[in-house]
Amino acid sequence: MTLRGGIDLGGTKIQAVMVDEAGEVLGSARHPTPTAGGPPDVAAAIVAAAREAAEQAGTETAALAGVGVGSPGDVDSRAGTVTSARNLPGWTATFPLAEVLGEELGTSVALGNDVDVATVAEMELGAGRTYSSLLGVFWGTGVGGGVVIDRKLWRGRASAGEIGHMVVKVGGARCPCGRRGCMEAYAGRGAMEARARKKVRNGASDELFRIMEKRGRPRLTSGVFARALERHDPLATDLIDRAIEALGAGIASAVNLLDVEAVIIGGGLGTRLGQSYADRIAQSMLPHLFSDSRPPAVLVAELGDLGGAIGAALLVKSRARRRRALAAT
Ligand SMILES: [Zn+2]
């Protein structure tokens, strides 16, 4: 049996998995993303994570059918390059990631956009497998999105699915993208943290930051938010309520345009907070839905934390599929 490798390259962690033909995870490894250096350092960390996951699955990387990588930034999957990956250290220029990894790992390497591969994973193997159209919403540091129509990912001219930058308030809060009133300016964990710091400076409860320090975290992670919500911290509650209101307006607007059957909520916050918060997002969509008598299903991503890496593995065409493709030509 030939395995496929999948890598989810994130701003804080590198998740590697080894999956079989059915998408079952047989080995996995998680390494922190280097915070200094440049693309070669990130590539070295990817290689280490891939080797560890392969070893756990009882194989080596050179024996794999290939390795797929879901990456942030501008991904050119044909050229095998990644340009200006904002959350990765020193990654502004174009770097030949597929070639560098391929030489080290001894197998072919395919690249894809991180959010796209996570959306496809949910469609093929996760919460979206019974639907023909869906919207993936990845609620984390930012808010990413993927659009599936007739079981196919819609990429537009390469940048479709940027649901985080749907405008939910004209002239509203400043977004990390530099524009105003985007959904991400209210719902992205990064924007929420910036607002939390400002609120605490102005005298709000600092419970969120006390939990963060106790856990030895440098940021307000999804786990920190979840804990503060359990404790009914008023600041965390207010930030999350505001995020849910923005998500409801932005997602409902996208649904008014596309009329998808399902909305899959993933990302760090989405998976950590779970179905009860997905239900709250569904509620907050209702006032904005044009066809409010038949709202789409709103579900938490089933593949959770591993979805991005599993989706990246799907970039590697299976031997059977490759044979079929060859036979068809
Ligand atoms: Zn924006």
GROMACS .gro file of C-alpha atoms and ligand atoms in nm:
model
  330
    1MET     CA    1   0.000   0.000   0.000
    2THR     CA    2   0.140   0.337  -0.100
    3LEU     CA    3   0.084   0.625   0.138
    4ARG     CA    4   0.051   0.995   0.064
    5GLY     CA    5   0.196   1.270   0.278
    6GLY     CA    6   0.017   1.594   0.362
    7ILE     CA    7   0.156   1.912   0.520
    8ASP     CA    8  -0.043   2.201   0.662
    9LEU     CA    9   0.197   2.495   0.673
   10GLY     CA   10   0.062   2.746   0.924
   11GLY     CA   11   0.192   3.062   1.089
   12THR     CA   12   0.236   2.889   1.425
   13LYS     CA   13   0.260   2.520   1.346
   14ILE     CA   14   0.354   2.272   1.076
   15GLN     CA   15   0.124   1.970   1.079
   16ALA     CA   16   0.229   1.661   0.884
   17VAL     CA   17   0.017   1.350   0.823
   18MET     CA   18   0.054   1.024   0.632
   19VAL     CA   19  -0.272   0.893   0.486
   20ASP     CA   20  -0.375   0.578   0.300
   21GLU     CA   21  -0.593   0.559  -0.012
   22ALA     CA   22  -0.909   0.602   0.197
   23GLY     CA   23  -0.774   0.916   0.364
   24GLU     CA   24  -0.717   0.737   0.696
   25VAL     CA   25  -0.436   0.897   0.901
   26LEU     CA   26  -0.160   0.643   0.979
   27GLY     CA   27   0.104   0.881   1.112
   28SER     CA   28   0.125   1.244   1.218
   29ALA     CA   29   0.370   1.498   1.359
   30ARG     CA   30   0.342   1.861   1.461
   31HIS     CA   31   0.634   2.103   1.476
   32PRO     CA   32   0.636   2.474   1.558
   33THR     CA   33   0.686   2.702   1.257
   34PRO     CA   34   1.026   2.878   1.284
   35THR     CA   35   0.977   3.237   1.400
   36ALA     CA   36   1.306   3.362   1.252
   37GLY     CA   37   1.516   3.296   0.942
   38GLY     CA   38   1.356   3.250   0.603
   39PRO     CA   39   1.201   3.002   0.361
   40PRO     CA   40   1.494   2.751   0.379
   41ASP     CA   41   1.444   2.728   0.758
   42VAL     CA   42   1.071   2.670   0.712
   43ALA     CA   43   1.147   2.405   0.447
   44ALA     CA   44   1.384   2.229   0.688
   45ALA     CA   45   1.112   2.221   0.956
   46ILE     CA   46   0.866   2.075   0.703
   47VAL     CA   47   1.115   1.803   0.613
   48ALA     CA   48   1.163   1.714   0.980
   49ALA     CA   49   0.787   1.693   1.042
   50ALA     CA   50   0.731   1.483   0.727
   51ARG     CA   51   1.008   1.237   0.820
   52GLU     CA   52   0.870   1.198   1.173
   53ALA     CA   53   0.516   1.134   1.048
   54ALA     CA   54   0.644   0.883   0.789
   55GLU     CA   55   0.841   0.698   1.053
   56GLN     CA   56   0.533   0.679   1.272
   57ALA     CA   57   0.344   0.527   0.977
   58GLY     CA   58   0.622   0.269   0.933
   59THR     CA   59   0.759   0.406   0.607
   60GLU     CA   60   1.001   0.667   0.473
   61THR     CA   61   0.929   0.973   0.264
   62ALA     CA   62   1.105   0.837  -0.049
   63ALA     CA   63   0.851   0.550  -0.054
   64LEU     CA   64   0.549   0.782  -0.061
   65ALA     CA   65   0.329   0.838  -0.369
   66GLY     CA   66   0.406   1.204  -0.308
   67VAL     CA   67   0.364   1.486  -0.059
   68GLY     CA   68   0.111   1.770  -0.080
   69VAL     CA   69   0.162   2.102   0.097
   70GLY     CA   70  -0.115   2.349   0.184
   71SER     CA   71   0.055   2.687   0.212
   72PRO     CA   72  -0.041   3.046   0.289
   73GLY     CA   73   0.069   3.324   0.054
   74ASP     CA   74   0.054   3.330  -0.326
   75VAL     CA   75   0.085   2.968  -0.430
   76ASP     CA   76   0.173   2.888  -0.791
   77SER     CA   77   0.101   2.516  -0.804
   78ARG     CA   78   0.231   2.478  -1.161
   79ALA     CA   79   0.566   2.642  -1.089
   80GLY     CA   80   0.583   2.489  -0.739
   81THR     CA   81   0.653   2.826  -0.579
   82VAL     CA   82   0.521   3.033  -0.288
   83THR     CA   83   0.546   3.413  -0.282
   84SER     CA   84   0.483   3.662   0.003
   85ALA     CA   85   0.353   3.431   0.274
   86ARG     CA   86   0.281   3.706   0.529
   87ASN     CA   87   0.266   3.486   0.841
   88LEU     CA   88   0.593   3.305   0.771
   89PRO     CA   89   0.935   3.447   0.866
   90GLY     CA   90   1.121   3.643   0.599
   91TRP     CA   91   0.898   3.505   0.322
   92THR     CA   92   0.843   3.795   0.083
   93ALA     CA   93   1.016   3.682  -0.238
   94THR     CA   94   0.932   3.377  -0.451
   95PHE     CA   95   1.068   3.050  -0.314
   96PRO     CA   96   1.075   2.717  -0.505
   97LEU     CA   97   0.924   2.518  -0.218
   98ALA     CA   98   0.818   2.209  -0.420
   99GLU     CA   99   1.164   2.160  -0.569
  100VAL     CA  100   1.352   2.212  -0.241
  101LEU     CA  101   1.122   1.975  -0.050
  102GLY     CA  102   1.123   1.721  -0.333
  103GLU     CA  103   1.502   1.691  -0.323
  104GLU     CA  104   1.508   1.643   0.053
  105LEU     CA  105   1.213   1.406   0.075
  106GLY     CA  106   1.294   1.200  -0.236
  107THR     CA  107   0.941   1.217  -0.374
  108SER     CA  108   0.725   1.451  -0.580
  109VAL     CA  109   0.574   1.750  -0.403
  110ALA     CA  110   0.250   1.929  -0.497
  111LEU     CA  111   0.150   2.270  -0.361
  112GLY     CA  112  -0.195   2.416  -0.297
  113ASN     CA  113  -0.355   2.707  -0.115
  114ASP     CA  114  -0.405   2.620   0.255
  115VAL     CA  115  -0.772   2.718   0.274
  116ASP     CA  116  -0.855   2.553  -0.061
  117VAL     CA  117  -0.712   2.217   0.044
  118ALA     CA  118  -0.892   2.230   0.381
  119THR     CA  119  -1.221   2.301   0.201
  120VAL     CA  120  -1.167   2.010  -0.039
  121ALA     CA  121  -1.084   1.780   0.255
  122GLU     CA  122  -1.416   1.864   0.422
  123MET     CA  123  -1.596   1.807   0.092
  124GLU     CA  124  -1.431   1.471   0.021
  125LEU     CA  125  -1.395   1.323   0.369
  126GLY     CA  126  -1.553   1.552   0.626
  127ALA     CA  127  -1.874   1.735   0.713
  128GLY     CA  128  -1.940   1.827   0.349
  129ARG     CA  129  -1.930   1.483   0.191
  130THR     CA  130  -2.307   1.455   0.135
  131TYR     CA  131  -2.349   1.802  -0.020
  132SER     CA  132  -2.287   1.916  -0.376
  133SER     CA  133  -2.243   2.283  -0.287
  134LEU     CA  134  -2.089   2.433   0.024
  135LEU     CA  135  -1.903   2.722   0.175
  136GLY     CA  136  -1.601   2.649   0.400
  137VAL     CA  137  -1.541   2.923   0.657
  138PHE     CA  138  -1.213   2.901   0.849
  139TRP     CA  139  -1.246   3.109   1.164
  140GLY     CA  140  -0.900   3.157   1.312
  141THR     CA  141  -0.633   3.429   1.321
  142GLY     CA  142  -0.800   3.559   1.006
  143VAL     CA  143  -1.116   3.435   0.840
  144GLY     CA  144  -1.056   3.232   0.523
  145GLY     CA  145  -1.310   3.076   0.292
  146GLY     CA  146  -1.355   2.819   0.017
  147VAL     CA  147  -1.644   2.785  -0.228
  148VAL     CA  148  -1.755   2.447  -0.366
  149ILE     CA  149  -2.014   2.442  -0.646
  150ASP     CA  150  -2.120   2.110  -0.801
  151ARG     CA  151  -1.845   1.929  -0.604
  152LYS     CA  152  -1.579   2.153  -0.759
  153LEU     CA  153  -1.374   2.418  -0.587
  154TRP     CA  154  -1.444   2.760  -0.739
  155ARG     CA  155  -1.117   2.955  -0.750
  156GLY     CA  156  -1.227   3.245  -0.970
  157ARG     CA  157  -0.919   3.406  -1.123
  158ALA     CA  158  -0.715   3.254  -0.833
  159SER     CA  159  -0.843   3.445  -0.531
  160ALA     CA  160  -1.209   3.350  -0.487
  161GLY     CA  161  -1.337   3.263  -0.141
  162GLU     CA  162  -1.196   3.558   0.054
  163ILE     CA  163  -1.503   3.562   0.274
  164GLY     CA  164  -1.314   3.734   0.557
  165HIS     CA  165  -1.317   4.051   0.347
  166MET     CA  166  -1.692   4.061   0.287
  167VAL     CA  167  -1.796   4.408   0.403
  168VAL     CA  168  -2.024   4.380   0.707
  169LYS     CA  169  -2.011   4.750   0.797
  170VAL     CA  170  -1.937   5.027   0.549
  171GLY     CA  171  -1.668   5.253   0.695
  172GLY     CA  172  -1.638   5.017   0.994
  173ALA     CA  173  -1.340   4.882   1.188
  174ARG     CA  174  -0.997   4.869   1.024
  175CYS     CA  175  -0.914   4.520   0.892
  176PRO     CA  176  -0.562   4.366   0.901
  177CYS     CA  177  -0.584   4.388   0.517
  178GLY     CA  178  -0.590   4.769   0.549
  179ARG     CA  179  -0.952   4.817   0.436
  180ARG     CA  180  -1.248   4.902   0.655
  181GLY     CA  181  -1.553   4.711   0.772
  182CYS     CA  182  -1.443   4.360   0.664
  183MET     CA  183  -1.586   4.060   0.852
  184GLU     CA  184  -1.230   3.973   0.961
  185ALA     CA  185  -1.195   4.312   1.133
  186TYR     CA  186  -1.460   4.188   1.380
  187ALA     CA  187  -1.422   3.810   1.375
  188GLY     CA  188  -1.050   3.739   1.312
  189ARG     CA  189  -0.862   3.631   1.624
  190GLY     CA  190  -0.586   3.880   1.540
  191ALA     CA  191  -0.828   4.174   1.523
  192MET     CA  192  -1.006   4.049   1.836
  193GLU     CA  193  -0.678   4.038   2.026
  194ALA     CA  194  -0.591   4.394   1.922
  195ARG     CA  195  -0.932   4.510   2.046
  196ALA     CA  196  -0.892   4.313   2.370
  197ARG     CA  197  -0.559   4.487   2.444
  198LYS     CA  198  -0.714   4.827   2.384
  199LYS     CA  199  -1.014   4.744   2.607
  200VAL     CA  200  -0.787   4.623   2.889
  201ARG     CA  201  -0.580   4.943   2.865
  202ASN     CA  202  -0.907   5.129   2.912
  203GLY     CA  203  -0.994   4.933   3.226
  204ALA     CA  204  -1.173   4.614   3.108
  205SER     CA  205  -1.115   4.281   3.287
  206ASP     CA  206  -0.776   4.127   3.196
  207GLU     CA  207  -0.892   3.767   3.251
  208LEU     CA  208  -0.808   3.673   2.888
  209PHE     CA  209  -0.447   3.782   2.929
  210ARG     CA  210  -0.414   3.616   3.269
  211ILE     CA  211  -0.527   3.283   3.115
  212MET     CA  212  -0.283   3.342   2.827
  213GLU     CA  213   0.010   3.394   3.064
  214LYS     CA  214  -0.084   3.100   3.284
  215ARG     CA  215  -0.078   2.879   2.974
  216GLY     CA  216   0.255   3.026   2.859
  217ARG     CA  217   0.105   3.143   2.530
  218PRO     CA  218   0.233   3.446   2.341
  219ARG     CA  219  -0.116   3.523   2.202
  220LEU     CA  220  -0.486   3.486   2.272
  221THR     CA  221  -0.519   3.138   2.122
  222SER     CA  222  -0.851   2.966   2.056
  223GLY     CA  223  -0.798   2.765   2.376
  224VAL     CA  224  -0.753   3.087   2.576
  225PHE     CA  225  -1.080   3.225   2.436
  226ALA     CA  226  -1.262   2.897   2.507
  227ARG     CA  227  -1.145   2.898   2.872
  228ALA     CA  228  -1.242   3.264   2.925
  229LEU     CA  229  -1.588   3.194   2.778
  230GLU     CA  230  -1.633   2.902   3.019
  231ARG     CA  231  -1.557   3.145   3.301
  232HIS     CA  232  -1.811   3.395   3.162
  233ASP     CA  233  -1.544   3.665   3.125
  234PRO     CA  234  -1.736   3.972   3.004
  235LEU     CA  235  -1.463   4.090   2.762
  236ALA     CA  236  -1.426   3.747   2.593
  237THR     CA  237  -1.805   3.714   2.577
  238ASP     CA  238  -1.839   4.059   2.419
  239LEU     CA  239  -1.564   3.992   2.160
  240ILE     CA  240  -1.710   3.656   2.060
  241ASP     CA  241  -2.067   3.798   2.043
  242ARG     CA  242  -1.938   4.070   1.812
  243ALA     CA  243  -1.752   3.812   1.601
  244ILE     CA  244  -2.063   3.594   1.570
  245GLU     CA  245  -2.272   3.893   1.465
  246ALA     CA  246  -2.018   3.978   1.192
  247LEU     CA  247  -1.990   3.613   1.080
  248GLY     CA  248  -2.369   3.592   1.058
  249ALA     CA  249  -2.392   3.899   0.835
  250GLY     CA  250  -2.096   3.805   0.612
  251ILE     CA  251  -2.184   3.438   0.568
  252ALA     CA  252  -2.553   3.515   0.509
  253SER     CA  253  -2.454   3.764   0.236
  254ALA     CA  254  -2.243   3.495   0.067
  255VAL     CA  255  -2.533   3.248   0.096
  256ASN     CA  256  -2.773   3.504  -0.058
  257LEU     CA  257  -2.543   3.511  -0.359
  258LEU     CA  258  -2.456   3.139  -0.390
  259ASP     CA  259  -2.744   2.953  -0.220
  260VAL     CA  260  -2.515   2.669  -0.106
  261GLU     CA  261  -2.657   2.367   0.078
  262ALA     CA  262  -2.413   2.381   0.368
  263VAL     CA  263  -2.170   2.606   0.552
  264ILE     CA  264  -1.879   2.427   0.718
  265ILE     CA  265  -1.718   2.618   1.005
  266GLY     CA  266  -1.351   2.528   1.060
  267GLY     CA  267  -1.036   2.707   1.174
  268GLY     CA  268  -0.889   2.729   1.524
  269LEU     CA  269  -1.182   2.909   1.684
  270GLY     CA  270  -1.446   2.728   1.479
  271THR     CA  271  -1.331   2.378   1.572
  272ARG     CA  272  -1.240   2.468   1.933
  273LEU     CA  273  -1.575   2.630   2.011
  274GLY     CA  274  -1.771   2.354   1.838
  275GLN     CA  275  -2.125   2.296   1.716
  276SER     CA  276  -2.302   2.509   1.979
  277TYR     CA  277  -2.120   2.815   1.840
  278ALA     CA  278  -2.186   2.703   1.480
  279ASP     CA  279  -2.554   2.700   1.585
  280ARG     CA  280  -2.518   3.055   1.714
  281ILE     CA  281  -2.365   3.161   1.381
  282ALA     CA  282  -2.663   2.998   1.205
  283GLN     CA  283  -2.898   3.202   1.427
  284SER     CA  284  -2.713   3.526   1.358
  285MET     CA  285  -2.737   3.458   0.981
  286LEU     CA  286  -3.118   3.433   0.987
  287PRO     CA  287  -3.208   3.804   0.992
  288HIS     CA  288  -2.989   3.856   0.683
  289LEU     CA  289  -3.098   3.555   0.476
  290PHE     CA  290  -3.319   3.642   0.181
  291SER     CA  291  -3.456   3.284   0.159
  292ASP     CA  292  -3.498   3.250   0.533
  293SER     CA  293  -3.747   2.963   0.511
  294ARG     CA  294  -3.472   2.722   0.402
  295PRO     CA  295  -3.137   2.820   0.555
  296PRO     CA  296  -2.831   2.605   0.474
  297ALA     CA  297  -2.698   2.351   0.724
  298VAL     CA  298  -2.424   2.509   0.940
  299LEU     CA  299  -2.181   2.243   1.062
  300VAL     CA  300  -1.845   2.226   1.237
  301ALA     CA  301  -1.557   2.092   1.024
  302GLU     CA  302  -1.527   1.721   1.102
  303LEU     CA  303  -1.157   1.678   1.029
  304GLY     CA  304  -1.072   1.944   1.289
  305ASP     CA  305  -0.708   2.029   1.334
  306LEU     CA  306  -0.588   1.774   1.079
  307GLY     CA  307  -0.817   1.890   0.796
  308GLY     CA  308  -0.557   2.112   0.630
  309ALA     CA  309  -0.291   1.841   0.629
  310ILE     CA  310  -0.532   1.569   0.510
  311GLY     CA  311  -0.651   1.802   0.234
  312ALA     CA  312  -0.291   1.867   0.132
  313ALA     CA  313  -0.238   1.491   0.098
  314LEU     CA  314  -0.531   1.486  -0.145
  315LEU     CA  315  -0.322   1.706  -0.378
  316VAL     CA  316  -0.119   1.394  -0.451
  317LYS     CA  317  -0.307   1.205  -0.717
  318SER     CA  318  -0.351   0.842  -0.622
  319ARG     CA  319  -0.198   0.580  -0.851
  320ALA     CA  320  -0.542   0.451  -0.942
  321ARG     CA  321  -0.657   0.799  -1.038
  322ARG     CA  322  -0.338   0.860  -1.236
  323ARG     CA  323  -0.387   0.530  -1.423
  324ARG     CA  324  -0.745   0.627  -1.503
  325ALA     CA  325  -0.628   0.967  -1.625
  326LEU     CA  326  -0.362   0.807  -1.847
  327ALA     CA  327  -0.609   0.555  -1.988
  328ALA     CA  328  -0.842   0.842  -2.077
  329THR     CA  329  -0.577   1.022  -2.288
  330ZN      ZN  330  -1.009   4.296   0.504
   0.00000   0.00000   0.00000
